[in-house]
Amino acid sequence: MSSTPYVINQLQARELLAQVDVPQILRKLFRDLAAGQAVQPAQQLVEFPQGAGDFINYLGVLAEDGVYGVKTSPYIVREQGPLVTAWTLLMSMQTGQPLLLCDAGELTTARTAATTAVAVDALAPLNARRLAIIGSGKVAQAHLHYVKNLREWQSISLYSPSLSELAPEALAQLTSLDSRLTLVDSREAAIQDADVIMLCTSSAGPVIDPATLTKPALITSISTNAPRAHEVPPQSLNDMQVFCDYRQTTPGSAGEMLIAVEQHGWDKDAIVGDLPDLLSEKVQRPGYDRHVFFRSIGLGLEDIALANALYRLQP
């Protein structure tokens, strides 16, 4: 048996991802976690000396598929801006041999957005009609792709500070994503009266303050892998119903949760539920007497499950 893994580059990954149902793969993953058929250790941070960057390693096991995997992602500090790449390795739990090495750039974008979509479907009010998106990059666009059919959205507003810097063709490409999409010129205009607000930025600090919203909303956050990055003020967790992708690992990595514990008296036991809870119906859809906050840090298992799906497509 060959010990050389099958290699999938970024372009191949993009083409193969179009052939699989990404949200459905993730729903099965979270149900497997709830049933004890998958293992997700805490992510591992390996820092470079002199603040030169870090590697974050995400591990996981899919028992039914007989696959162990690791995604490894560097954050390399450079004068021209940080460099972030990622690769996912799959290994057989039967033979101990490597099966696949996949550029995880496309996997990361797809699973980040699709995980948020799974959460929106499980958490958003059934009558939600107004959607706001903060961010305009590939991840924000992928968020729109996966959530656009989850509710009967009457309006979709998008704001990003970089909109004013985009070329006309890039703006046209954005507006072509959905006929209901409106590009707005301020954060306040985007989130006004929104039922669901998706924060899809690489900001290391707060993007919105939930206390300024005019009505209870679902706020989703992904943040970035900069140290202690967060998209809402840490103290705001005390006033919201908090959910996350996986309660065993998220509080130990999410920047606003770490800061809220240290400085604002928040406790991780205040997390109402995670996606395994929601998809196994151990936790019910929340009421909206106050804001609902969903935090995703990105699980290695999400990348591993998608990489495994792409591997299974191979002849």
Tab-separated table of C-alpha atoms in Angstrom:
chain	number	residue	atom	x	y	z
A	1	MET	CA	0.000	0.000	0.000
A	2	SER	CA	1.313	3.416	-0.978
A	3	SER	CA	2.238	5.744	1.862
A	4	THR	CA	1.946	8.777	-0.453
A	5	PRO	CA	-1.273	10.690	0.143
A	6	TYR	CA	-3.531	11.925	-2.629
A	7	VAL	CA	-2.962	15.671	-3.029
A	8	ILE	CA	-5.726	18.189	-3.775
A	9	ASN	CA	-4.729	21.764	-4.558
A	10	GLN	CA	-6.855	24.859	-4.002
A	11	LEU	CA	-8.427	24.919	-7.470
A	12	GLN	CA	-9.291	21.211	-7.332
A	13	ALA	CA	-10.782	21.676	-3.857
A	14	ARG	CA	-13.008	24.499	-5.121
A	15	GLU	CA	-14.280	22.372	-7.997
A	16	LEU	CA	-14.903	19.320	-5.790
A	17	LEU	CA	-16.688	21.309	-3.073
A	18	ALA	CA	-19.321	22.264	-5.645
A	19	GLN	CA	-20.192	18.551	-5.868
A	20	VAL	CA	-20.996	18.035	-2.176
A	21	ASP	CA	-23.706	19.338	0.181
A	22	VAL	CA	-21.493	21.196	2.642
A	23	PRO	CA	-24.159	22.141	5.239
A	24	GLN	CA	-25.503	18.586	5.275
A	25	ILE	CA	-22.012	17.156	5.841
A	26	LEU	CA	-21.608	19.511	8.797
A	27	ARG	CA	-25.032	18.660	10.227
A	28	LYS	CA	-24.041	14.978	10.244
A	29	LEU	CA	-20.723	15.891	11.867
A	30	PHE	CA	-22.382	17.724	14.754
A	31	ARG	CA	-24.875	14.894	15.258
A	32	ASP	CA	-21.925	12.466	15.346
A	33	LEU	CA	-20.301	14.645	18.009
A	34	ALA	CA	-23.502	14.511	20.047
A	35	ALA	CA	-23.620	10.716	19.670
A	36	GLY	CA	-19.971	10.169	20.640
A	37	GLN	CA	-18.980	9.058	17.129
A	38	ALA	CA	-16.515	11.895	16.624
A	39	VAL	CA	-13.702	13.374	18.712
A	40	GLN	CA	-12.721	17.056	18.738
A	41	PRO	CA	-9.773	17.979	20.984
A	42	ALA	CA	-9.067	21.599	21.786
A	43	GLN	CA	-7.113	23.439	19.131
A	44	GLN	CA	-3.379	23.763	19.703
A	45	LEU	CA	-1.570	27.092	19.429
A	46	VAL	CA	2.161	26.964	18.669
A	47	GLU	CA	3.655	30.459	18.869
A	48	PHE	CA	6.791	31.551	17.034
A	49	PRO	CA	9.583	33.253	18.996
A	50	GLN	CA	9.694	37.065	19.061
A	51	GLY	CA	6.030	37.392	18.077
A	52	ALA	CA	6.727	36.335	14.510
A	53	GLY	CA	3.439	34.457	14.199
A	54	ASP	CA	1.995	31.116	15.105
A	55	PHE	CA	0.592	27.820	13.913
A	56	ILE	CA	-2.864	26.705	15.008
A	57	ASN	CA	-3.415	22.957	14.786
A	58	TYR	CA	-6.909	21.476	14.703
A	59	LEU	CA	-7.256	17.725	15.254
A	60	GLY	CA	-10.192	15.357	14.973
A	61	VAL	CA	-11.475	11.814	14.558
A	62	LEU	CA	-14.442	10.594	12.487
A	63	ALA	CA	-14.982	7.095	13.869
A	64	GLU	CA	-17.647	5.938	11.392
A	65	ASP	CA	-15.415	6.857	8.471
A	66	GLY	CA	-12.250	5.481	10.068
A	67	VAL	CA	-10.423	8.758	9.580
A	68	TYR	CA	-8.084	10.814	11.773
A	69	GLY	CA	-7.187	14.256	10.525
A	70	VAL	CA	-5.242	17.379	11.333
A	71	LYS	CA	-5.565	20.839	9.873
A	72	THR	CA	-2.577	23.066	10.429
A	73	SER	CA	-2.730	26.799	9.760
A	74	PRO	CA	0.095	29.336	10.073
A	75	TYR	CA	-0.313	33.026	10.864
A	76	ILE	CA	2.974	34.504	9.649
A	77	VAL	CA	3.710	38.136	10.529
A	78	ARG	CA	5.138	40.123	7.603
A	79	GLU	CA	5.684	43.816	6.868
A	80	GLN	CA	3.181	43.703	4.021
A	81	GLY	CA	0.554	42.039	6.230
A	82	PRO	CA	0.072	38.613	7.802
A	83	LEU	CA	0.204	35.479	5.662
A	84	VAL	CA	-2.306	32.743	6.462
A	85	THR	CA	-2.398	29.343	4.761
A	86	ALA	CA	-3.809	25.979	5.807
A	87	TRP	CA	-3.504	22.313	4.885
A	88	THR	CA	-5.526	19.312	6.011
A	89	LEU	CA	-4.052	15.820	6.330
A	90	LEU	CA	-6.239	12.708	6.551
A	91	MET	CA	-4.944	9.392	7.877
A	92	SER	CA	-6.538	5.966	8.003
A	93	MET	CA	-7.490	4.630	11.433
A	94	GLN	CA	-7.157	1.101	10.005
A	95	THR	CA	-3.755	1.208	8.292
A	96	GLY	CA	-2.127	4.255	9.887
A	97	GLN	CA	-1.256	5.497	6.387
A	98	PRO	CA	-1.794	9.033	5.070
A	99	LEU	CA	-4.769	9.230	2.705
A	100	LEU	CA	-5.070	12.842	1.612
A	101	LEU	CA	-3.250	16.171	1.774
A	102	CYS	CA	-5.621	18.975	0.836
A	103	ASP	CA	-5.095	22.712	0.552
A	104	ALA	CA	-7.574	23.848	3.188
A	105	GLY	CA	-8.115	27.398	1.972
A	106	GLU	CA	-11.347	26.578	0.159
A	107	LEU	CA	-12.378	24.103	2.868
A	108	THR	CA	-11.949	26.805	5.514
A	109	THR	CA	-14.075	29.322	3.632
A	110	ALA	CA	-16.823	26.791	2.926
A	111	ARG	CA	-16.986	25.241	6.398
A	112	THR	CA	-16.812	28.618	8.159
A	113	ALA	CA	-19.770	29.946	6.205
A	114	ALA	CA	-21.737	26.695	6.201
A	115	THR	CA	-21.323	26.279	9.972
A	116	THR	CA	-22.804	29.746	10.425
A	117	ALA	CA	-25.624	28.731	8.070
A	118	VAL	CA	-26.348	25.611	10.132
A	119	ALA	CA	-26.493	27.838	13.212
A	120	VAL	CA	-28.751	30.406	11.523
A	121	ASP	CA	-31.127	27.646	10.485
A	122	ALA	CA	-31.214	26.271	14.043
A	123	LEU	CA	-31.356	29.599	15.899
A	124	ALA	CA	-32.941	32.337	13.808
A	125	PRO	CA	-36.639	33.124	14.245
A	126	LEU	CA	-38.701	31.277	11.648
A	127	ASN	CA	-40.187	34.603	10.603
A	128	ALA	CA	-36.808	36.367	10.231
A	129	ARG	CA	-36.935	38.631	7.183
A	130	ARG	CA	-34.096	41.165	7.467
A	131	LEU	CA	-30.516	39.933	7.080
A	132	ALA	CA	-27.390	42.044	7.608
A	133	ILE	CA	-23.852	41.086	6.618
A	134	ILE	CA	-20.758	42.921	7.846
A	135	GLY	CA	-17.857	42.068	5.550
A	136	SER	CA	-17.475	41.715	1.798
A	137	GLY	CA	-14.660	39.232	1.221
A	138	LYS	CA	-14.809	35.602	0.143
A	139	VAL	CA	-15.988	34.433	3.558
A	140	ALA	CA	-18.797	36.997	3.661
A	141	GLN	CA	-19.872	36.026	0.155
A	142	ALA	CA	-19.852	32.357	1.137
A	143	HIS	CA	-22.031	33.188	4.151
A	144	LEU	CA	-24.592	34.741	1.838
A	145	HIS	CA	-24.434	31.724	-0.474
A	146	TYR	CA	-25.272	29.286	2.308
A	147	VAL	CA	-27.945	31.323	4.123
A	148	LYS	CA	-29.808	32.986	1.250
A	149	ASN	CA	-32.449	30.250	1.070
A	150	LEU	CA	-32.793	29.501	4.801
A	151	ARG	CA	-35.483	32.117	5.408
A	152	GLU	CA	-37.762	34.224	3.231
A	153	TRP	CA	-35.450	37.226	3.400
A	154	GLN	CA	-37.144	40.424	2.273
A	155	SER	CA	-33.955	42.471	2.522
A	156	ILE	CA	-30.248	41.683	2.685
A	157	SER	CA	-27.952	44.585	3.591
A	158	LEU	CA	-24.178	44.411	3.335
A	159	TYR	CA	-21.594	46.825	4.679
A	160	SER	CA	-17.821	46.732	4.670
A	161	PRO	CA	-15.323	49.555	5.191
A	162	SER	CA	-13.547	48.328	2.051
A	163	LEU	CA	-16.563	48.814	-0.232
A	164	SER	CA	-15.374	52.309	-1.164
A	165	GLU	CA	-12.064	50.833	-2.327
A	166	LEU	CA	-13.553	48.178	-4.604
A	167	ALA	CA	-13.370	48.490	-8.374
A	168	PRO	CA	-16.692	48.829	-10.237
A	169	GLU	CA	-16.474	45.267	-11.531
A	170	ALA	CA	-15.966	43.946	-8.000
A	171	LEU	CA	-18.989	45.912	-6.771
A	172	ALA	CA	-21.020	44.560	-9.663
A	173	GLN	CA	-19.947	41.035	-8.808
A	174	LEU	CA	-21.099	41.553	-5.227
A	175	THR	CA	-24.513	42.905	-6.167
A	176	SER	CA	-25.027	40.033	-8.598
A	177	LEU	CA	-24.910	37.493	-5.748
A	178	ASP	CA	-28.589	37.993	-4.878
A	179	SER	CA	-31.345	40.267	-6.193
A	180	ARG	CA	-32.304	41.231	-2.629
A	181	LEU	CA	-28.779	42.382	-1.726
A	182	THR	CA	-28.203	46.088	-1.088
A	183	LEU	CA	-24.744	47.558	-0.455
A	184	VAL	CA	-25.013	50.276	2.167
A	185	ASP	CA	-22.575	52.999	3.173
A	186	SER	CA	-22.597	52.589	6.940
A	187	ARG	CA	-22.582	49.877	9.561
A	188	GLU	CA	-25.606	51.499	11.201
A	189	ALA	CA	-27.639	51.349	7.993
A	190	ALA	CA	-26.800	47.681	7.530
A	191	ILE	CA	-27.876	46.516	10.982
A	192	GLN	CA	-30.936	48.742	11.413
A	193	ASP	CA	-33.946	46.557	12.355
A	194	ALA	CA	-32.054	43.397	11.306
A	195	ASP	CA	-33.317	40.021	12.501
A	196	VAL	CA	-29.993	38.288	11.771
A	197	ILE	CA	-26.570	39.974	11.710
A	198	MET	CA	-23.639	37.960	10.386
A	199	LEU	CA	-20.215	39.328	11.300
A	200	CYS	CA	-17.813	38.066	8.634
A	201	THR	CA	-14.689	40.118	9.211
A	202	SER	CA	-11.019	39.660	10.005
A	203	SER	CA	-11.206	42.362	12.676
A	204	ALA	CA	-9.326	41.748	15.909
A	205	GLY	CA	-11.654	44.084	17.838
A	206	PRO	CA	-15.384	44.849	18.148
A	207	VAL	CA	-17.307	45.466	14.932
A	208	ILE	CA	-20.724	46.225	16.444
A	209	ASP	CA	-22.085	46.831	19.931
A	210	PRO	CA	-25.254	44.767	20.473
A	211	ALA	CA	-26.416	47.332	23.054
A	212	THR	CA	-27.062	49.807	20.232
A	213	LEU	CA	-29.490	47.552	18.323
A	214	THR	CA	-33.142	48.533	18.204
A	215	LYS	CA	-34.536	45.023	18.735
A	216	PRO	CA	-33.353	41.530	19.736
A	217	ALA	CA	-31.416	39.848	16.944
A	218	LEU	CA	-29.324	36.774	16.182
A	219	ILE	CA	-25.678	37.842	15.909
A	220	THR	CA	-23.162	35.385	14.465
A	221	SER	CA	-19.410	35.828	14.747
A	222	ILE	CA	-16.402	34.050	13.262
A	223	SER	CA	-13.548	36.508	13.969
A	224	THR	CA	-9.979	35.680	12.929
A	225	ASN	CA	-6.959	33.876	14.317
A	226	ALA	CA	-5.253	37.024	15.565
A	227	PRO	CA	-4.629	36.729	19.329
A	228	ARG	CA	-7.872	37.174	21.320
A	229	ALA	CA	-9.728	38.490	18.287
A	230	HIS	CA	-13.404	39.315	18.812
A	231	GLU	CA	-16.190	41.041	16.888
A	232	VAL	CA	-18.422	42.096	19.823
A	233	PRO	CA	-17.460	43.769	23.114
A	234	PRO	CA	-16.611	41.020	25.631
A	235	GLN	CA	-18.879	42.551	28.307
A	236	SER	CA	-21.881	42.179	25.971
A	237	LEU	CA	-21.907	38.398	26.560
A	238	ASN	CA	-23.502	39.028	29.961
A	239	ASP	CA	-26.589	40.453	28.257
A	240	MET	CA	-27.057	37.843	25.512
A	241	GLN	CA	-28.095	34.212	25.128
A	242	VAL	CA	-24.807	32.649	24.044
A	243	PHE	CA	-24.415	29.634	21.751
A	244	CYS	CA	-21.303	28.266	20.043
A	245	ASP	CA	-20.154	25.613	17.605
A	246	TYR	CA	-18.722	23.300	20.296
A	247	ARG	CA	-18.872	24.155	23.994
A	248	GLN	CA	-15.933	21.865	24.883
A	249	THR	CA	-13.443	23.926	22.894
A	250	THR	CA	-14.836	27.330	21.907
A	251	PRO	CA	-14.626	29.075	25.341
A	252	GLY	CA	-10.922	28.248	25.541
A	253	SER	CA	-10.150	30.004	22.245
A	254	ALA	CA	-12.754	32.684	21.474
A	255	GLY	CA	-11.258	36.066	22.330
A	256	GLU	CA	-14.402	37.724	23.683
A	257	MET	CA	-15.133	34.709	25.902
A	258	LEU	CA	-11.630	34.664	27.367
A	259	ILE	CA	-11.748	38.406	28.088
A	260	ALA	CA	-15.321	38.238	29.432
A	261	VAL	CA	-14.279	35.540	31.925
A	262	GLU	CA	-11.195	37.469	33.077
A	263	GLN	CA	-12.608	40.993	33.191
A	264	HIS	CA	-16.423	40.954	33.171
A	265	GLY	CA	-17.549	38.081	35.409
A	266	TRP	CA	-18.901	35.945	32.601
A	267	ASP	CA	-18.872	32.151	33.019
A	268	LYS	CA	-18.613	29.609	30.201
A	269	ASP	CA	-21.376	27.649	31.935
A	270	ALA	CA	-23.663	30.436	30.754
A	271	ILE	CA	-23.449	28.991	27.221
A	272	VAL	CA	-26.990	27.844	26.460
A	273	GLY	CA	-25.988	25.229	23.907
A	274	ASP	CA	-23.798	24.302	20.970
A	275	LEU	CA	-24.463	22.809	17.546
A	276	PRO	CA	-24.369	19.181	18.774
A	277	ASP	CA	-26.996	20.168	21.368
A	278	LEU	CA	-29.163	21.979	18.829
A	279	LEU	CA	-28.990	19.357	16.083
A	280	SER	CA	-29.699	16.500	18.515
A	281	GLU	CA	-32.584	18.581	19.942
A	282	LYS	CA	-31.128	18.589	23.455
A	283	VAL	CA	-31.545	22.365	23.369
A	284	GLN	CA	-34.503	24.174	21.831
A	285	ARG	CA	-34.598	27.195	19.564
A	286	PRO	CA	-34.268	30.328	21.748
A	287	GLY	CA	-36.895	32.950	22.410
A	288	TYR	CA	-35.971	36.496	21.509
A	289	ASP	CA	-36.534	38.454	24.698
A	290	ARG	CA	-32.865	39.484	24.266
A	291	HIS	CA	-30.092	39.079	21.719
A	292	VAL	CA	-28.857	35.637	20.726
A	293	PHE	CA	-25.118	35.333	20.035
A	294	PHE	CA	-23.533	32.459	18.117
A	295	ARG	CA	-19.754	32.141	18.164
A	296	SER	CA	-17.833	29.858	15.861
A	297	ILE	CA	-14.086	29.358	16.201
A	298	GLY	CA	-13.874	26.733	13.454
A	299	LEU	CA	-13.335	23.101	14.322
A	300	GLY	CA	-10.713	20.808	12.866
A	301	LEU	CA	-13.473	18.270	12.429
A	302	GLU	CA	-15.286	20.580	10.024
A	303	ASP	CA	-12.259	20.676	7.712
A	304	ILE	CA	-11.660	16.966	8.210
A	305	ALA	CA	-15.274	16.078	7.364
A	306	LEU	CA	-15.144	18.148	4.169
A	307	ALA	CA	-11.722	16.796	3.201
A	308	ASN	CA	-13.048	13.287	3.751
A	309	ALA	CA	-16.041	14.022	1.508
A	310	LEU	CA	-13.693	15.214	-1.238
A	311	TYR	CA	-11.499	12.160	-0.765
A	312	ARG	CA	-14.548	9.901	-1.196
A	313	LEU	CA	-15.218	11.503	-4.585
A	314	GLN	CA	-11.936	10.169	-5.936
A	315	PRO	CA	-12.209	7.204	-8.341
